[in-house]
Tab-separated table of C-alpha atoms and ligand atoms in Angstrom:
chain	number	residue	atom	x	y	z
A	1	UNK	CA	210.160	145.450	25.350
A	2	UNK	CA	211.834	148.856	24.341
A	3	UNK	CA	214.040	148.115	21.274
A	4	UNK	CA	216.188	150.686	18.920
A	5	UNK	CA	214.737	148.350	15.744
A	6	UNK	CA	211.818	147.092	14.396
A	7	UNK	CA	210.505	149.381	11.090
A	8	UNK	CA	211.096	146.136	9.050
A	9	UNK	CA	209.773	143.355	10.908
A	10	UNK	CA	206.224	142.034	10.753
A	11	UNK	CA	205.228	140.641	14.359
A	12	UNK	CA	207.285	141.214	17.426
A	13	UNK	CA	210.094	138.972	18.627
A	14	UNK	CA	209.615	135.507	20.524
A	15	UNK	CA	209.358	135.951	24.269
A	16	UNK	CA	212.026	133.573	24.371
A	17	UNK	CA	214.263	134.978	21.930
A	18	UNK	CA	214.446	138.258	23.344
A	19	UNK	CA	215.542	136.987	26.491
A	20	UNK	CA	217.975	134.987	24.751
A	21	UNK	CA	219.429	137.919	22.687
A	22	UNK	CA	219.321	140.562	25.172
A	23	UNK	CA	222.206	141.490	26.706
A	24	UNK	CA	220.693	143.980	29.232
A	25	UNK	CA	221.149	141.898	32.298
A	26	UNK	CA	224.890	141.305	32.118
A	27	UNK	CA	225.713	144.487	30.600
A	28	UNK	CA	224.360	147.293	32.344
A	29	UNK	CA	227.002	147.063	34.244
A	30	UNK	CA	228.731	149.618	30.935
A	31	UNK	CA	226.274	152.190	31.770
A	32	UNK	CA	228.643	155.144	33.120
A	33	UNK	CA	231.405	153.815	30.202
A	34	UNK	CA	228.710	153.988	27.668
A	35	UNK	CA	227.403	157.246	28.862
A	36	UNK	CA	230.980	158.651	28.737
A	37	UNK	CA	231.531	157.503	25.383
A	38	UNK	CA	228.249	158.922	24.494
A	39	UNK	CA	228.731	161.953	25.594
A	40	UNK	CA	232.201	162.645	23.510
A	41	UNK	CA	230.659	161.309	20.348
A	42	UNK	CA	227.406	164.007	20.991
A	43	UNK	CA	229.996	166.986	21.629
A	44	UNK	CA	231.741	165.729	18.036
A	45	UNK	CA	228.557	165.770	16.218
A	46	UNK	CA	227.769	169.250	17.411
A	47	UNK	CA	231.291	170.411	16.887
A	48	UNK	CA	231.440	169.342	13.551
A	49	UNK	CA	227.892	170.658	12.652
A	50	UNK	CA	226.558	167.236	12.280
A	51	UNK	CA	223.497	168.144	14.780
A	52	UNK	CA	222.545	171.480	16.324
A	53	UNK	CA	224.886	173.085	18.934
A	54	UNK	CA	221.130	173.352	20.997
A	55	UNK	CA	220.735	169.287	20.836
A	56	UNK	CA	224.173	168.681	21.389
A	57	UNK	CA	223.448	170.839	24.667
A	58	UNK	CA	220.279	168.874	25.466
A	59	UNK	CA	221.808	165.642	24.740
A	60	UNK	CA	224.547	166.012	27.307
A	61	UNK	CA	222.458	167.657	29.970
A	62	UNK	CA	220.218	164.285	29.460
A	63	UNK	CA	222.856	162.103	29.469
A	64	UNK	CA	224.312	163.799	32.537
A	65	UNK	CA	221.046	163.047	34.393
A	66	UNK	CA	220.294	159.975	33.668
A	67	UNK	CA	223.704	158.914	34.883
A	68	UNK	CA	223.280	160.817	38.191
A	69	UNK	CA	219.964	159.244	38.170
A	70	UNK	CA	221.183	155.733	37.716
A	71	UNK	CA	223.902	156.108	41.016
A	72	UNK	CA	221.379	157.638	43.127
A	73	UNK	CA	219.176	154.141	42.014
A	74	UNK	CA	216.056	156.634	41.437
A	75	UNK	CA	216.012	154.835	37.518
A	76	UNK	CA	216.413	150.844	37.461
A	77	UNK	CA	217.733	149.472	34.754
A	78	UNK	CA	215.821	146.230	33.781
A	79	UNK	CA	215.784	143.902	31.009
A	80	UNK	CA	212.507	146.023	29.057
A	81	UNK	CA	215.512	147.590	27.103
A	82	UNK	CA	217.318	145.070	25.222
A	83	UNK	CA	220.434	146.069	26.367
A	84	UNK	CA	222.371	149.091	27.893
A	85	UNK	CA	222.817	151.158	24.723
A	86	UNK	CA	219.146	151.430	24.239
A	87	UNK	CA	218.417	152.093	28.500
A	88	UNK	CA	220.187	155.212	27.481
A	89	UNK	CA	218.699	155.950	24.169
A	90	UNK	CA	215.073	155.571	25.144
A	91	UNK	CA	215.666	157.206	28.639
A	92	UNK	CA	217.393	160.208	26.535
A	93	UNK	CA	214.777	160.476	24.500
A	94	UNK	CA	211.789	160.615	27.156
A	95	UNK	CA	213.572	163.478	28.875
A	96	UNK	CA	214.778	165.045	26.027
A	97	UNK	CA	212.459	164.516	22.507
A	98	UNK	CA	213.461	164.547	19.526
A	99	UNK	CA	216.822	165.430	20.287
A	100	UNK	CA	217.593	161.720	22.046
A	101	UNK	CA	217.163	160.490	18.711
A	102	UNK	CA	219.971	162.249	17.271
A	103	UNK	CA	222.403	160.849	19.452
A	104	UNK	CA	223.155	157.918	17.551
A	105	UNK	CA	223.979	159.680	13.899
A	106	UNK	CA	226.891	158.304	12.394
A	107	UNK	CA	227.354	155.248	15.050
A	108	UNK	CA	226.264	151.687	15.365
A	109	UNK	CA	226.104	149.572	18.105
A	110	UNK	CA	228.903	147.769	16.548
A	111	UNK	CA	231.693	150.404	17.548
A	112	UNK	CA	229.802	152.093	20.601
A	113	UNK	CA	230.168	148.493	22.383
A	114	UNK	CA	233.652	147.833	21.252
A	115	UNK	CA	234.620	151.439	22.780
A	116	UNK	CA	232.221	150.348	26.173
A	117	UNK	CA	234.364	147.112	26.686
A	118	UNK	CA	237.220	149.012	26.122
A	119	UNK	CA	236.995	151.977	28.449
A	120	UNK	CA	235.207	149.076	30.828
A	121	UNK	CA	238.551	146.878	30.324
A	122	UNK	CA	240.868	150.002	30.807
A	123	UNK	CA	239.746	150.905	33.995
A	124	UNK	CA	239.619	147.128	35.097
A	125	UNK	CA	243.759	146.521	34.460
A	126	UNK	CA	244.609	149.656	36.466
A	127	UNK	CA	242.755	148.677	38.982
A	128	UNK	CA	243.915	144.311	38.972
A	129	UNK	CA	247.641	146.648	38.734
A	130	UNK	CA	246.403	148.537	41.782
A	131	UNK	CA	245.750	145.274	43.509
A	132	UNK	CA	248.643	143.604	43.042
A	133	UNK	CA	250.582	146.743	44.209
A	134	UNK	CA	249.011	146.086	47.764
A	135	UNK	CA	249.693	142.659	47.681
A	136	UNK	CA	252.813	143.768	46.856
A	137	UNK	CA	253.475	146.330	49.661
A	138	UNK	CA	252.408	143.398	52.395
A	139	UNK	CA	254.961	141.113	50.817
A	140	UNK	CA	257.854	143.795	50.692
A	141	UNK	CA	257.028	144.044	55.120
A	142	UNK	CA	257.475	140.679	55.376
A	143	UNK	CA	260.721	140.515	53.323
A	144	UNK	CA	261.851	143.597	55.313
A	145	UNK	CA	261.645	142.016	58.344
A	146	UNK	CA	262.864	138.788	57.724
A	147	UNK	CA	266.297	139.041	56.225
A	148	UNK	CA	267.772	136.901	58.571
A	149	UNK	CA	264.930	134.046	58.749
A	150	UNK	CA	265.949	130.723	58.019
A	151	UNK	CA	263.853	128.110	56.406
A	152	UNK	CA	264.414	125.256	54.137
A	153	UNK	CA	264.229	125.616	50.472
A	154	UNK	CA	262.599	122.709	48.049
A	155	UNK	CA	262.794	120.963	44.633
A	156	UNK	CA	260.532	118.189	44.685
A	157	UNK	CA	259.157	119.135	47.878
A	158	UNK	CA	262.070	117.459	49.186
A	159	UNK	CA	264.524	119.833	51.422
A	160	UNK	CA	266.984	121.375	49.325
A	161	UNK	CA	268.933	123.859	50.204
A	162	UNK	CA	268.062	126.757	53.165
A	163	UNK	CA	267.228	129.553	52.034
A	164	UNK	CA	265.265	132.884	54.081
A	165	UNK	CA	261.964	133.824	54.302
A	166	UNK	CA	262.598	136.968	52.712
A	167	UNK	CA	264.299	135.094	49.825
A	168	UNK	CA	261.342	132.772	49.147
A	169	UNK	CA	258.702	136.017	49.626
A	170	UNK	CA	260.980	137.852	47.492
A	171	UNK	CA	260.699	135.086	44.597
A	172	UNK	CA	257.030	135.499	44.280
A	173	UNK	CA	257.147	139.806	44.380
A	174	UNK	CA	259.171	139.035	41.481
A	175	UNK	CA	256.114	137.301	39.926
A	176	UNK	CA	253.929	140.152	40.772
A	177	UNK	CA	255.961	142.698	39.132
A	178	UNK	CA	256.084	140.643	36.120
A	179	UNK	CA	252.009	140.196	36.081
A	180	UNK	CA	252.425	144.148	36.961
A	181	UNK	CA	254.510	144.814	33.671
A	182	UNK	CA	251.948	142.350	31.541
A	183	UNK	CA	249.078	144.684	32.424
A	184	UNK	CA	251.084	148.188	31.089
A	185	UNK	CA	251.564	146.228	28.393
A	186	UNK	CA	248.275	145.265	27.568
A	187	UNK	CA	247.000	148.640	28.395
A	188	UNK	CA	249.458	150.401	26.367
A	189	UNK	CA	248.490	148.297	23.075
A	190	UNK	CA	244.202	148.756	23.856
A	191	UNK	CA	244.903	152.247	23.639
A	192	UNK	CA	242.879	153.241	20.372
A	193	UNK	CA	239.317	154.537	20.333
A	194	UNK	CA	237.013	152.496	17.814
A	195	UNK	CA	234.287	154.820	18.489
A	196	UNK	CA	233.752	156.358	14.654
A	197	UNK	CA	234.021	153.135	12.841
A	198	UNK	CA	230.471	151.950	12.473
A	199	UNK	CA	228.960	149.169	11.925
A	200	UNK	CA	232.153	148.338	10.318
A	201	UNK	CA	232.436	150.475	7.735
A	202	UNK	CA	232.367	154.100	8.786
A	203	UNK	CA	230.616	156.044	7.640
A	204	UNK	CA	229.342	158.817	5.363
A	205	UNK	CA	229.161	161.760	7.883
A	206	UNK	CA	232.305	164.043	8.754
A	207	UNK	CA	232.833	163.068	11.902
A	208	UNK	CA	236.287	163.847	13.295
A	209	UNK	CA	237.850	160.686	14.829
A	210	UNK	CA	240.399	162.762	16.408
A	211	UNK	CA	238.349	164.433	18.732
A	212	UNK	CA	236.783	161.533	20.101
A	213	UNK	CA	240.089	159.703	21.283
A	214	UNK	CA	241.245	162.617	22.199
A	215	UNK	CA	238.502	163.132	24.592
A	216	UNK	CA	238.482	159.646	25.773
A	217	UNK	CA	241.693	159.577	26.864
A	218	UNK	CA	243.225	157.265	24.146
A	219	UNK	CA	246.577	157.550	23.650
A	220	UNK	CA	246.817	156.178	20.696
A	221	UNK	CA	243.979	157.654	18.456
A	222	UNK	CA	241.412	156.368	16.470
A	223	UNK	CA	241.728	152.714	15.630
A	224	UNK	CA	242.761	152.170	11.950
A	225	UNK	CA	240.757	149.906	10.533
A	226	UNK	CA	236.615	150.172	10.802
A	227	UNK	CA	236.094	146.344	10.340
A	228	UNK	CA	239.158	145.822	12.842
A	229	UNK	CA	237.616	148.119	15.148
A	230	UNK	CA	234.113	146.727	15.460
A	231	UNK	CA	235.088	143.023	15.729
A	232	UNK	CA	239.024	143.402	17.700
A	233	UNK	CA	238.553	141.539	21.381
A	234	UNK	CA	242.103	140.528	21.086
A	235	UNK	CA	242.632	142.772	24.335
A	236	UNK	CA	240.184	140.867	26.589
A	237	UNK	CA	241.851	137.578	25.428
A	238	UNK	CA	245.747	139.106	26.452
A	239	UNK	CA	243.921	140.696	29.412
A	240	UNK	CA	242.400	137.564	30.469
A	241	UNK	CA	245.486	135.275	29.834
A	242	UNK	CA	247.526	138.088	32.175
A	243	UNK	CA	244.337	137.464	34.733
A	244	UNK	CA	244.968	133.890	34.514
A	245	UNK	CA	249.023	134.086	35.289
A	246	UNK	CA	247.966	136.386	38.389
A	247	UNK	CA	245.736	133.012	39.393
A	248	UNK	CA	248.162	130.857	38.530
A	249	UNK	CA	250.510	132.940	40.719
A	250	UNK	CA	248.329	132.765	43.651
A	251	UNK	CA	247.447	129.300	43.263
A	252	UNK	CA	251.202	127.858	44.059
A	253	UNK	CA	251.526	130.529	46.635
A	254	UNK	CA	247.777	129.716	47.873
A	255	UNK	CA	249.036	125.860	47.498
A	256	UNK	CA	252.099	126.677	49.811
A	257	UNK	CA	250.345	128.665	52.792
A	258	UNK	CA	248.310	125.420	52.832
A	259	UNK	CA	251.022	123.202	53.149
A	260	UNK	CA	253.372	125.447	55.551
A	261	UNK	CA	249.985	125.632	57.328
A	262	UNK	CA	249.481	122.119	57.871
A	263	UNK	CA	250.000	120.563	61.181
A	264	UNK	CA	252.709	118.196	59.516
A	265	UNK	CA	254.586	121.947	58.808
A	266	UNK	CA	253.498	124.476	61.617
A	267	UNK	CA	255.294	127.193	59.242
A	268	UNK	CA	252.852	129.834	59.551
A	269	UNK	CA	249.660	129.987	61.315
A	270	UNK	CA	246.483	131.909	59.288
A	271	UNK	CA	244.664	134.826	60.981
A	272	UNK	CA	241.446	133.241	62.973
A	273	UNK	CA	240.040	136.503	60.515
A	274	UNK	CA	241.054	134.667	57.478
A	275	UNK	CA	239.879	130.822	58.514
A	276	UNK	CA	236.923	128.943	58.723
A	277	UNK	CA	236.141	126.000	61.198
A	278	UNK	CA	234.304	123.040	60.604
A	279	UNK	CA	230.714	121.858	61.607
A	280	UNK	CA	231.290	118.144	63.199
A	281	UNK	CA	235.419	119.030	63.913
A	282	UNK	CA	235.862	121.494	66.953
A	283	UNK	CA	239.633	121.418	66.434
A	284	UNK	CA	239.784	122.511	63.344
A	285	UNK	CA	240.782	125.502	61.705
A	286	UNK	CA	241.235	125.280	57.899
A	287	UNK	CA	242.243	127.179	55.009
A	288	UNK	CA	240.194	127.914	53.312
A	289	UNK	CA	240.948	131.258	51.359
A	290	UNK	CA	243.590	129.781	49.850
A	291	UNK	CA	242.659	126.438	48.974
A	292	UNK	CA	239.465	129.160	47.274
A	293	UNK	CA	241.976	130.984	45.486
A	294	UNK	CA	243.290	127.851	44.073
A	295	UNK	CA	240.324	126.515	42.839
A	296	UNK	CA	239.047	129.771	41.640
A	297	UNK	CA	242.150	129.300	39.365
A	298	UNK	CA	240.216	126.741	36.846
A	299	UNK	CA	237.580	129.716	36.973
A	300	UNK	CA	239.702	132.392	35.550
A	301	UNK	CA	241.295	129.711	33.128
A	302	UNK	CA	237.960	129.129	31.918
A	303	UNK	CA	237.212	132.562	31.001
A	304	UNK	CA	240.441	132.815	28.818
A	305	UNK	CA	239.947	129.412	26.671
A	306	UNK	CA	235.663	130.212	26.785
A	307	UNK	CA	236.787	133.873	24.869
A	308	UNK	CA	239.573	131.688	22.653
A	309	UNK	CA	236.938	129.251	21.521
A	310	UNK	CA	234.203	132.175	21.093
A	311	UNK	CA	236.636	134.031	18.625
A	312	UNK	CA	238.075	131.454	16.641
A	313	UNK	CA	235.280	130.977	14.104
A	314	UNK	CA	233.778	134.589	13.690
A	315	UNK	CA	234.335	135.525	9.984
A	316	UNK	CA	234.772	139.855	9.763
A	317	UNK	CA	233.285	142.001	11.138
A	318	UNK	CA	230.887	142.014	13.929
A	319	UNK	CA	228.737	139.157	14.621
A	320	UNK	CA	226.609	138.582	18.020
A	321	UNK	CA	228.881	135.955	18.975
A	322	UNK	CA	230.776	138.428	20.582
A	323	UNK	CA	228.133	138.953	23.077
A	324	UNK	CA	229.708	136.457	24.629
A	325	UNK	CA	232.686	138.072	26.490
A	326	UNK	CA	230.925	139.890	29.221
A	327	UNK	CA	229.885	137.844	31.294
A	328	UNK	CA	233.007	135.831	30.969
A	329	UNK	CA	235.300	138.561	31.359
A	330	UNK	CA	233.206	140.674	33.930
A	331	UNK	CA	233.193	136.904	36.316
A	332	UNK	CA	236.678	136.952	35.397
A	333	UNK	CA	237.763	140.546	36.707
A	334	UNK	CA	235.459	140.345	40.227
A	335	UNK	CA	237.234	137.076	40.278
A	336	UNK	CA	241.050	138.258	40.479
A	337	UNK	CA	239.585	141.201	42.564
A	338	UNK	CA	238.228	139.388	45.126
A	339	UNK	CA	240.961	137.062	44.997
A	340	UNK	CA	243.921	139.324	45.826
A	341	UNK	CA	241.879	141.799	47.881
A	342	UNK	CA	241.493	138.637	50.235
A	343	UNK	CA	244.980	136.788	49.530
A	344	UNK	CA	246.634	139.939	51.128
A	345	UNK	CA	244.658	140.352	53.844
A	346	UNK	CA	245.517	136.814	54.631
A	347	UNK	CA	249.221	137.124	54.218
A	348	UNK	CA	249.293	140.108	55.835
A	349	UNK	CA	248.091	139.213	58.646
A	350	UNK	CA	249.762	135.393	59.113
A	351	UNK	CA	252.082	134.661	61.636
A	352	UNK	CA	255.404	133.013	60.616
A	353	UNK	CA	257.272	130.608	62.891
A	354	UNK	CA	260.503	131.059	62.609
A	355	UNK	CA	261.852	128.949	65.038
A	356	UNK	CA	260.105	125.674	63.669
A	357	UNK	CA	261.416	127.243	59.716
A	358	UNK	CA	264.340	127.557	61.322
A	359	UNK	CA	264.582	123.939	63.399
A	360	UNK	CA	263.355	121.734	59.650
A	361	UNK	CA	265.792	123.743	57.743
A	362	UNK	CA	268.821	122.538	60.170
A	363	UNK	CA	267.196	119.088	59.887
A	364	UNK	CA	266.529	118.381	56.842
A	365	UNK	CA	270.385	117.532	55.093
A	366	UNK	CA	269.628	121.230	53.528
A	367	UNK	CA	273.425	121.834	54.340
A	368	UNK	CA	274.912	118.542	52.382
A	369	UNK	CA	275.899	120.798	49.581
A	370	UNK	CA	277.940	123.255	51.666
A	371	UNK	CA	279.594	120.024	53.399
A	372	UNK	CA	280.578	119.227	49.723
A	373	UNK	CA	281.378	122.458	48.505
A	374	UNK	CA	283.670	122.199	51.608
A	375	UNK	CA	286.167	119.555	50.410
A	376	UNK	CA	285.791	120.564	46.907
A	377	UNK	CA	287.521	123.962	48.395
A	378	UNK	CA	290.131	121.881	49.925
A	379	UNK	CA	290.959	120.148	46.655
A	380	UNK	CA	288.626	116.824	46.676
A	381	UNK	CA	286.973	116.616	43.101
A	382	UNK	CA	283.432	117.607	43.051
A	383	UNK	CA	281.909	113.993	41.904
A	384	UNK	CA	284.105	112.280	45.092
A	385	UNK	CA	282.929	114.931	47.396
A	386	UNK	CA	279.254	114.267	46.679
A	387	UNK	CA	279.784	110.410	47.424
A	388	UNK	CA	281.699	111.231	50.397
A	389	UNK	CA	278.842	113.572	52.126
A	390	UNK	CA	276.405	110.982	50.231
A	391	UNK	CA	277.937	107.913	52.570
A	392	UNK	CA	277.812	110.185	55.503
A	393	UNK	CA	273.888	111.214	55.072
A	394	UNK	CA	272.952	107.385	54.756
A	395	UNK	CA	275.158	107.471	58.207
A	396	UNK	CA	273.154	109.797	59.544
A	397	UNK	CA	269.641	108.900	58.352
A	398	UNK	CA	270.357	105.065	60.205
A	399	UNK	CA	271.649	106.743	63.399
A	400	UNK	CA	268.727	109.561	62.947
A	401	UNK	CA	271.226	112.712	63.503
A	402	UNK	CA	272.025	115.793	61.865
A	403	UNK	CA	275.471	116.162	60.109
A	404	UNK	CA	276.048	118.880	62.691
A	405	UNK	CA	275.990	115.894	65.270
A	406	UNK	CA	278.402	114.042	63.879
A	407	UNK	CA	281.898	113.621	65.645
A	408	UNK	CA	285.584	114.386	64.503
A	409	UNK	CA	286.420	110.892	64.235
A	410	UNK	CA	283.152	110.080	62.332
A	411	UNK	CA	284.042	113.021	59.715
A	412	UNK	CA	287.917	111.083	59.450
A	413	UNK	CA	286.484	108.038	58.646
A	414	UNK	CA	285.494	109.298	55.498
A	415	UNK	CA	287.675	111.627	54.494
A	416	UNK	CA	290.988	112.551	56.165
A	417	UNK	CA	290.740	116.117	54.908
A	418	UNK	CA	287.913	117.134	57.440
A	419	UNK	CA	288.770	119.456	59.901
A	420	UNK	CA	287.557	121.083	63.108
A	421	UNK	CA	286.405	123.966	60.847
A	422	UNK	CA	283.680	121.599	58.955
A	423	UNK	CA	281.203	122.402	61.599
A	424	UNK	CA	281.275	126.016	60.845
A	425	UNK	CA	281.397	125.903	57.294
A	426	UNK	CA	278.158	123.985	57.228
A	427	UNK	CA	276.195	125.568	60.402
A	428	UNK	CA	272.802	126.683	58.635
A	429	UNK	CA	273.651	130.481	59.709
A	430	UNK	CA	277.003	129.889	56.840
A	431	UNK	CA	275.220	127.973	54.474
A	432	UNK	CA	272.987	131.143	54.177
A	433	UNK	CA	275.524	134.363	54.480
A	434	UNK	CA	277.972	132.615	52.016
A	435	UNK	CA	275.513	132.849	49.210
A	436	UNK	CA	276.128	135.813	48.134
A	437	UNK	CA	275.791	136.003	44.164
A	438	UNK	CA	273.294	138.164	42.871
A	439	UNK	CA	269.871	137.077	43.750
A	440	UNK	CA	271.389	134.307	45.800
A	441	UNK	CA	269.625	134.316	49.602
A	442	UNK	CA	272.387	135.741	51.524
A	443	UNK	CA	271.730	138.633	54.105
A	444	UNK	CA	273.672	141.487	51.523
A	445	UNK	CA	272.273	139.922	48.036
A	446	UNK	CA	269.113	139.670	49.829
A	447	UNK	CA	269.205	143.106	51.375
A	448	UNK	CA	269.926	145.023	47.975
A	449	UNK	CA	266.732	143.386	46.523
A	450	UNK	CA	264.858	144.423	49.304
A	451	UNK	CA	265.762	148.064	48.776
A	452	UNK	CA	264.916	147.725	45.140
A	453	UNK	CA	261.494	146.433	45.788
A	454	UNK	CA	261.424	149.983	47.658
A	455	UNK	CA	262.486	152.087	45.147
A	456	UNK	CA	260.019	149.897	42.595
A	457	UNK	CA	256.795	150.569	44.581
A	458	UNK	CA	257.693	154.115	44.946
A	459	UNK	CA	257.130	154.365	41.049
A	460	UNK	CA	254.312	155.419	39.749
A	461	UNK	CA	252.602	152.536	36.811
A	462	UNK	CA	250.824	153.796	34.837
B	501	LIG	N1	224.644	143.632	22.923
B	501	LIG	C1	225.873	143.524	21.917
B	501	LIG	C2	226.497	142.858	22.132
B	501	LIG	O1	227.193	142.843	23.390
B	501	LIG	C3	225.478	144.930	21.213
B	501	LIG	C4	226.290	145.269	19.988
B	501	LIG	C5	225.151	144.956	18.946
B	501	LIG	N2	225.186	145.198	17.687
B	501	LIG	C6	223.846	144.109	17.209
B	501	LIG	N3	224.478	144.273	15.664
B	501	LIG	N4	223.598	143.643	17.244
B	501	LIG	O2	227.670	142.778	21.611
């Protein structure tokens, strides 16, 4: 057991207590960030004369050799060390002697871990943003190619009005725009550096916190209150909340893919590379990737609830409860990253059956509103038009046909206002093409959005 403390203890830690307390099993993932923070801290200590130039150099070289060896697989981070901070300091001291013991001057593991976690999360926020960007690129392609692919739009999972595939995919593109802007907000708000806050009350050494904050790339400079700095995990809660919303969007999308891929709908066919079979039923080709994405949503929500609950009763400042932040956050990041990667692969290789979607849009009375609007344009009050069309729909349902199949006599039996142009007015193409309000599925309107998405994807987000 390599611990950074022990002077005031008379007996060694119980083995089970050691394991229970140790975080090395999961915080070893922070080794790059821990060393990045330590390099900045050591440089600042040397610049301010708190340690000698010589020690500063030895520390920097030692830290760089450790990270090189970790990356090369030459040293293993084992549970001989309590946490990643102990690992780095112990190995450093083994390599450079007393100078290694000076690294922790004016620092506590509390500000150290707060920094490590922020550095790690910052990268993760950007990486998730990048994954969303790739998904949006895939959606943008589908949108460009399907401005005139008709499909039914649904409410209550009942056919409602016709839309296009481009419009439907555009709805998800919009959700991912919001997700990405949330990530950016989080990034901007968390962009201050806790290093130099000490255990909770700062330090008596003349640390240059501006220097380390700048060195580590924190745009807002050092954090303002040392007690808050070591115990702030708000940014993790915000991040988990953003990740949960991303998963909620992916889960809704997955649900649609599952429905569309079903034998009953057949709107899409998921590529073989992203489907799985059954061990007993030879005919099966299952949408497991979509189902797993839908399923894993619960796991990410769980991480958010876990983090909120962990934090709710913690008195200022640092308490060990906070160590619980790591596993849930890491798991949520891994889960969302995997889900975005696989979902993008699935969506970009999925075949849309345009003919099936169009037929479905024709069959479900999705033009009933347009038929009512036809009467309104000829002076019939909307409420009366609604009831006239309702009766005609009922007639079609009884006779098993579409409104487009009604004869002129049948139209006229409900209202003399109907004329030959009704057929053109309720044709699927007309129903979609005429929807040209901003944000509607009509070709011209949606083409503007498609162009906007191209511009959007060209912009650097961070
Ligand atoms: N492993 C700890 C964590 O993740 C590091 C901070 C330890 N600080 C302490 N005072 N015990 O939170």
